[in-house]
């Protein structure tokens, strides 16, 4: 069973209230189709944000879906909250009143105030415009030292995880350790997967190469091992290692004979965003993998970022991930 179907099954067995997920870009046809699908499945309650009544009137098949139309509502409660939250950073009430008319800000405010369990944005907004409000309003969780991202890649019976692919452009060794911690926490604690093998990737395996990037990954691994490893019992992390050694048993036995893994890695930590982002798009477009994410990990409440090339599958799948994150936060 795929990870997404497993999550869907867990959510359908949830005895708590149905998770409410707010979608920033309610006017988008793919978002509307996803909301209609989710509403009909009955596991998640979608909430669509529209900027104007005209956008709502032009929508399709979402008459039974909850909505908020920004220019038709009194948003002073949200503006005042945002102002109080950000006034020490220089925000004025006038600026706050303008920002609450922007769906990317409004979705984070709705989640922060507990009126929704999670938010999804990004099918039209850039990652920067999705994450800026989330970082300002939701903020980093107490359990994490960094906000990062992770992707789920699925093909047939194979499931892989890639991190970080969209947020931390060129992480330091310490940031790389924190990115790894976020990824392991998501896979082991949120998804409850066992026998996880995490590869901190490099162009070097066991010192076969040299350079600043190799040193960074080595240092990141040592920081992770000394700071975080004892938190987890179902995950083994190793670095630095090349992708072929991490993925292929026969290659690993030659390049890293000291690494006693009985299968290839399922979680891959990239040394910087270029390699992670390029790799996942190649896997998706050339390798035929279904991609869910980027999933944002490390926030106090879930706000997730869609790729602007996302289709119906990606939106629905990310909705279930967001609902699961919210459920885990509430436990």
Short mmCIF file of C-alpha atoms in Angstrom, two decimals:
data_model
loop_
_atom_site.label_atom_id
_atom_site.label_comp_id
_atom_site.label_asym_id
_atom_site.label_seq_id
_atom_site.Cartn_x
_atom_site.Cartn_y
_atom_site.Cartn_z
CA UNK A 1 0.00 0.00 0.00
CA UNK A 2 1.34 3.46 -0.89
CA UNK A 3 2.21 5.95 1.83
CA UNK A 4 -0.65 8.20 0.75
CA UNK A 5 -3.20 5.38 0.93
CA UNK A 6 -1.85 4.40 4.35
CA UNK A 7 -2.27 7.98 5.57
CA UNK A 8 -5.75 8.15 4.09
CA UNK A 9 -6.69 4.97 5.94
CA UNK A 10 -5.32 6.32 9.22
CA UNK A 11 -7.26 9.55 8.83
CA UNK A 12 -10.47 7.70 7.98
CA UNK A 13 -10.09 5.77 11.25
CA UNK A 14 -9.53 8.98 13.19
CA UNK A 15 -12.06 9.28 16.01
CA UNK A 16 -11.42 13.02 16.42
CA UNK A 17 -13.05 15.80 14.42
CA UNK A 18 -12.56 15.89 10.67
CA UNK A 19 -9.42 17.96 9.86
CA UNK A 20 -10.19 21.31 8.22
CA UNK A 21 -7.61 22.31 5.61
CA UNK A 22 -7.63 25.82 4.12
CA UNK A 23 -6.57 26.36 0.50
CA UNK A 24 -5.19 29.82 -0.27
CA UNK A 25 -5.91 29.76 -4.00
CA UNK A 26 -9.58 28.82 -4.07
CA UNK A 27 -10.07 30.38 -7.51
CA UNK A 28 -7.67 27.90 -9.14
CA UNK A 29 -9.45 25.13 -11.14
CA UNK A 30 -7.14 22.37 -9.88
CA UNK A 31 -7.67 23.45 -6.28
CA UNK A 32 -11.43 23.48 -6.87
CA UNK A 33 -11.31 19.96 -8.32
CA UNK A 34 -9.24 18.77 -5.36
CA UNK A 35 -11.61 20.40 -2.86
CA UNK A 36 -14.58 18.74 -4.54
CA UNK A 37 -12.78 15.38 -4.43
CA UNK A 38 -11.90 15.77 -0.75
CA UNK A 39 -15.41 16.91 0.14
CA UNK A 40 -16.92 13.87 -1.58
CA UNK A 41 -14.47 11.49 0.10
CA UNK A 42 -15.49 12.91 3.47
CA UNK A 43 -12.20 12.50 5.34
CA UNK A 44 -11.02 16.11 5.15
CA UNK A 45 -13.09 19.30 5.30
CA UNK A 46 -11.73 21.78 2.72
CA UNK A 47 -12.01 25.56 3.07
CA UNK A 48 -11.40 27.70 -0.02
CA UNK A 49 -10.21 31.32 0.02
CA UNK A 50 -11.48 33.61 -2.74
CA UNK A 51 -10.30 37.19 -3.15
CA UNK A 52 -13.53 38.50 -4.69
CA UNK A 53 -17.16 37.52 -5.16
CA UNK A 54 -16.46 37.32 -8.91
CA UNK A 55 -13.91 34.56 -8.32
CA UNK A 56 -16.43 32.64 -6.26
CA UNK A 57 -19.15 33.10 -8.88
CA UNK A 58 -16.81 31.73 -11.55
CA UNK A 59 -15.92 28.61 -9.53
CA UNK A 60 -17.02 25.10 -10.50
CA UNK A 61 -18.45 22.23 -8.43
CA UNK A 62 -17.62 23.75 -5.04
CA UNK A 63 -21.01 25.05 -3.94
CA UNK A 64 -20.99 22.55 -1.06
CA UNK A 65 -17.43 23.48 0.03
CA UNK A 66 -16.79 25.97 2.83
CA UNK A 67 -15.35 29.27 1.67
CA UNK A 68 -14.26 32.72 2.72
CA UNK A 69 -14.47 35.65 0.28
CA UNK A 70 -11.94 38.22 1.44
CA UNK A 71 -13.45 41.41 0.05
CA UNK A 72 -16.91 40.45 1.38
CA UNK A 73 -15.89 39.95 5.02
CA UNK A 74 -14.87 42.06 7.99
CA UNK A 75 -11.24 41.03 8.42
CA UNK A 76 -10.40 43.45 11.23
CA UNK A 77 -9.94 40.60 13.71
CA UNK A 78 -7.21 39.11 11.54
CA UNK A 79 -5.60 42.48 10.80
CA UNK A 80 -5.46 43.40 14.48
CA UNK A 81 -3.97 40.02 15.36
CA UNK A 82 -1.33 40.34 12.63
CA UNK A 83 -0.50 43.87 13.72
CA UNK A 84 -0.03 42.84 17.37
CA UNK A 85 2.10 39.90 16.25
CA UNK A 86 4.38 41.94 13.99
CA UNK A 87 4.35 45.51 15.33
CA UNK A 88 7.71 45.06 17.05
CA UNK A 89 9.11 44.21 13.61
CA UNK A 90 7.81 47.53 12.29
CA UNK A 91 4.45 46.52 10.84
CA UNK A 92 1.73 49.18 10.92
CA UNK A 93 -2.00 48.54 11.24
CA UNK A 94 -2.44 49.95 7.75
CA UNK A 95 -0.01 47.36 6.37
CA UNK A 96 -1.77 44.59 8.30
CA UNK A 97 -5.13 45.61 6.82
CA UNK A 98 -3.65 45.26 3.33
CA UNK A 99 -1.93 41.93 4.02
CA UNK A 100 -5.09 40.19 5.25
CA UNK A 101 -6.54 40.71 1.77
CA UNK A 102 -3.75 38.48 0.45
CA UNK A 103 -4.71 34.78 0.59
CA UNK A 104 -1.15 33.63 1.32
CA UNK A 105 -1.23 35.65 4.55
CA UNK A 106 -4.84 34.87 5.35
CA UNK A 107 -4.40 31.10 5.23
CA UNK A 108 -1.59 31.22 7.81
CA UNK A 109 -3.64 33.53 10.04
CA UNK A 110 -6.62 31.17 9.92
CA UNK A 111 -4.38 28.27 10.98
CA UNK A 112 -2.59 30.29 13.66
CA UNK A 113 -5.92 31.27 15.23
CA UNK A 114 -7.08 27.64 15.29
CA UNK A 115 -9.85 28.14 12.74
CA UNK A 116 -8.26 25.52 10.46
CA UNK A 117 -5.92 22.65 11.17
CA UNK A 118 -3.54 23.24 8.28
CA UNK A 119 -3.05 25.23 5.09
CA UNK A 120 -1.99 24.60 1.50
CA UNK A 121 -0.68 27.30 -0.81
CA UNK A 122 1.64 27.58 -3.79
CA UNK A 123 -0.10 26.38 -6.94
CA UNK A 124 0.14 30.01 -8.07
CA UNK A 125 2.26 31.60 -5.34
CA UNK A 126 6.04 31.13 -5.26
CA UNK A 127 7.63 29.19 -2.42
CA UNK A 128 8.95 32.49 -1.03
CA UNK A 129 5.48 34.03 -0.99
CA UNK A 130 4.00 30.91 0.59
CA UNK A 131 6.61 30.52 3.31
CA UNK A 132 7.19 34.14 4.30
CA UNK A 133 3.75 34.48 5.97
CA UNK A 134 4.05 31.02 7.52
CA UNK A 135 7.42 31.83 9.08
CA UNK A 136 6.17 35.22 10.31
CA UNK A 137 2.85 33.97 11.68
CA UNK A 138 3.09 30.24 12.44
CA UNK A 139 6.84 30.24 13.23
CA UNK A 140 9.22 27.38 13.96
CA UNK A 141 8.08 24.67 16.37
CA UNK A 142 9.79 24.29 19.74
CA UNK A 143 10.91 20.79 18.74
CA UNK A 144 12.81 22.00 15.65
CA UNK A 145 15.75 24.29 15.09
CA UNK A 146 15.03 24.95 11.43
CA UNK A 147 12.18 24.89 8.92
CA UNK A 148 12.95 22.66 5.94
CA UNK A 149 11.13 20.63 3.31
CA UNK A 150 10.77 16.99 2.34
CA UNK A 151 9.31 15.25 -0.70
CA UNK A 152 7.69 11.85 -1.06
CA UNK A 153 8.48 10.03 -4.31
CA UNK A 154 6.50 6.88 -5.11
CA UNK A 155 6.72 4.40 -7.97
CA UNK A 156 5.16 0.95 -7.87
CA UNK A 157 6.06 -0.39 -4.40
CA UNK A 158 8.98 1.96 -3.84
CA UNK A 159 8.83 5.03 -1.59
CA UNK A 160 11.68 7.53 -1.28
CA UNK A 161 12.05 10.78 0.65
CA UNK A 162 14.16 13.77 -0.47
CA UNK A 163 15.20 16.69 1.76
CA UNK A 164 15.78 19.64 1.53
CA UNK A 165 14.53 20.53 -1.94
CA UNK A 166 12.98 23.99 -1.65
CA UNK A 167 13.93 26.05 1.40
CA UNK A 168 17.50 26.06 2.74
CA UNK A 169 19.58 27.04 -0.27
CA UNK A 170 23.10 26.20 0.90
CA UNK A 171 22.93 24.78 4.43
CA UNK A 172 25.85 24.88 6.83
CA UNK A 173 26.98 21.66 8.49
CA UNK A 174 24.81 22.47 11.51
CA UNK A 175 21.81 23.26 9.32
CA UNK A 176 22.36 20.01 7.44
CA UNK A 177 22.20 18.13 10.75
CA UNK A 178 18.97 19.96 11.64
CA UNK A 179 17.48 19.21 8.20
CA UNK A 180 18.30 15.55 8.78
CA UNK A 181 16.67 15.66 12.22
CA UNK A 182 13.49 17.17 10.72
CA UNK A 183 13.39 14.49 8.02
CA UNK A 184 13.92 11.61 10.44
CA UNK A 185 11.29 13.02 12.78
CA UNK A 186 8.78 13.19 9.93
CA UNK A 187 9.47 9.67 8.67
CA UNK A 188 9.76 7.90 12.02
CA UNK A 189 7.38 9.88 14.22
CA UNK A 190 4.72 11.25 11.86
CA UNK A 191 4.61 8.43 9.31
CA UNK A 192 5.62 5.77 11.87
CA UNK A 193 7.93 4.02 9.42
CA UNK A 194 10.53 1.54 10.68
CA UNK A 195 13.92 0.34 9.40
CA UNK A 196 14.64 3.71 7.84
CA UNK A 197 18.01 4.30 6.23
CA UNK A 198 19.08 7.88 5.71
CA UNK A 199 21.86 8.86 3.31
CA UNK A 200 23.54 12.23 3.71
CA UNK A 201 24.58 12.63 0.10
CA UNK A 202 27.84 13.85 -1.36
CA UNK A 203 30.08 13.27 -4.38
CA UNK A 204 32.27 11.31 -1.95
CA UNK A 205 31.81 8.04 -0.05
CA UNK A 206 33.91 7.35 3.03
CA UNK A 207 36.51 9.94 2.11
CA UNK A 208 36.86 8.97 -1.57
CA UNK A 209 36.63 12.65 -2.54
CA UNK A 210 37.77 15.93 -1.06
CA UNK A 211 36.49 19.48 -0.94
CA UNK A 212 34.49 21.97 1.09
CA UNK A 213 31.15 20.30 0.28
CA UNK A 214 32.45 16.90 1.38
CA UNK A 215 33.74 18.38 4.62
CA UNK A 216 30.37 20.02 5.24
CA UNK A 217 28.48 16.74 4.88
CA UNK A 218 30.98 14.91 7.10
CA UNK A 219 30.64 17.58 9.78
CA UNK A 220 26.87 17.59 9.44
CA UNK A 221 26.79 13.85 9.98
CA UNK A 222 28.95 14.11 13.10
CA UNK A 223 26.73 16.87 14.50
CA UNK A 224 23.62 14.79 13.80
CA UNK A 225 25.15 11.68 15.35
CA UNK A 226 26.22 13.50 18.51
CA UNK A 227 23.10 15.66 18.90
CA UNK A 228 20.06 13.85 17.55
CA UNK A 229 20.72 10.16 16.87
CA UNK A 230 19.71 8.94 20.33
CA UNK A 231 16.19 10.37 19.82
CA UNK A 232 15.35 7.72 17.24
CA UNK A 233 15.30 3.92 17.44
CA UNK A 234 14.02 2.93 13.99
CA UNK A 235 16.35 4.94 11.77
CA UNK A 236 20.01 4.63 10.77
CA UNK A 237 21.81 7.66 9.32
CA UNK A 238 25.10 7.63 7.41
CA UNK A 239 27.22 10.24 5.64
CA UNK A 240 29.01 11.15 3.56
CA UNK A 241 27.85 8.80 0.80
CA UNK A 242 27.21 8.92 -2.95
CA UNK A 243 23.75 8.18 -4.32
CA UNK A 244 24.76 4.95 -6.07
CA UNK A 245 26.32 3.56 -2.90
CA UNK A 246 23.26 4.51 -0.87
CA UNK A 247 20.77 3.11 -3.37
CA UNK A 248 22.43 0.00 -4.88
CA UNK A 249 23.45 -2.87 -2.59
CA UNK A 250 26.26 -4.14 -4.83
CA UNK A 251 27.82 -0.68 -5.15
CA UNK A 252 27.54 -0.05 -1.42
CA UNK A 253 29.33 -3.31 -0.60
CA UNK A 254 32.34 -2.02 -2.58
CA UNK A 255 32.33 1.65 -1.63
CA UNK A 256 31.12 1.38 1.98
CA UNK A 257 31.75 -2.21 3.16
CA UNK A 258 31.58 -1.02 6.77
CA UNK A 259 27.94 0.03 6.33
CA UNK A 260 25.75 -2.88 7.38
CA UNK A 261 22.51 -2.03 5.57
CA UNK A 262 20.33 -4.86 4.26
CA UNK A 263 18.69 -2.57 1.68
CA UNK A 264 19.13 0.80 0.04
CA UNK A 265 18.39 4.13 1.69
CA UNK A 266 14.82 5.39 1.65
CA UNK A 267 15.65 8.92 2.85
CA UNK A 268 18.12 11.17 1.02
CA UNK A 269 19.56 14.38 2.46
CA UNK A 270 21.03 16.68 -0.19
CA UNK A 271 24.04 18.94 0.47
CA UNK A 272 22.31 21.98 -1.04
CA UNK A 273 19.06 22.90 -2.69
CA UNK A 274 20.31 22.77 -6.30
CA UNK A 275 21.05 19.06 -6.23
CA UNK A 276 17.85 18.17 -4.37
CA UNK A 277 15.53 20.24 -6.54
CA UNK A 278 17.08 19.12 -9.82
CA UNK A 279 17.11 15.48 -8.76
CA UNK A 280 13.46 15.30 -7.74
CA UNK A 281 12.24 16.99 -10.92
CA UNK A 282 14.27 14.53 -13.00
CA UNK A 283 12.83 11.61 -11.01
CA UNK A 284 9.32 12.99 -11.56
CA UNK A 285 9.57 13.90 -15.24
CA UNK A 286 12.00 11.26 -16.52
CA UNK A 287 11.70 8.50 -13.95
CA UNK A 288 7.93 8.34 -13.66
CA UNK A 289 7.77 8.87 -9.89
CA UNK A 290 4.65 10.36 -8.32
CA UNK A 291 5.71 13.30 -6.15
CA UNK A 292 3.97 14.66 -3.06
CA UNK A 293 5.23 17.93 -1.66
CA UNK A 294 7.26 19.86 -0.90
CA UNK A 295 6.07 19.09 2.63
CA UNK A 296 7.18 21.78 5.06
CA UNK A 297 8.60 20.36 8.28
CA UNK A 298 9.60 22.24 11.40
CA UNK A 299 6.69 24.70 11.59
CA UNK A 300 4.56 24.91 14.73
CA UNK A 301 1.44 24.16 12.65
CA UNK A 302 1.26 22.69 9.14
CA UNK A 303 1.42 24.99 6.12
CA UNK A 304 2.45 23.24 2.92
CA UNK A 305 3.75 24.45 -0.40
CA UNK A 306 2.53 23.11 -3.74
CA UNK A 307 4.69 23.13 -6.83
CA UNK A 308 3.23 25.47 -9.43
CA UNK A 309 3.23 22.48 -11.78
CA UNK A 310 1.09 20.41 -9.41
CA UNK A 311 -1.87 18.42 -10.67
CA UNK A 312 -4.88 16.90 -8.94
CA UNK A 313 -2.95 13.94 -7.49
CA UNK A 314 -0.34 16.18 -5.88
CA UNK A 315 -2.95 18.49 -4.34
CA UNK A 316 -5.06 15.69 -2.89
CA UNK A 317 -2.01 13.80 -1.62
CA UNK A 318 -0.56 16.89 0.04
CA UNK A 319 -3.94 17.52 1.66
CA UNK A 320 -3.76 14.14 3.38
CA UNK A 321 -0.18 14.79 4.49
CA UNK A 322 -1.22 18.18 5.90
CA UNK A 323 -4.11 16.60 7.78
CA UNK A 324 -1.79 13.93 9.20
CA UNK A 325 0.68 16.57 10.36
CA UNK A 326 -2.16 18.39 12.10
CA UNK A 327 -3.33 15.18 13.74
CA UNK A 328 0.17 14.41 15.04
CA UNK A 329 0.51 17.96 16.39
CA UNK A 330 -2.72 17.55 18.35
CA UNK A 331 -1.69 14.30 20.01
#
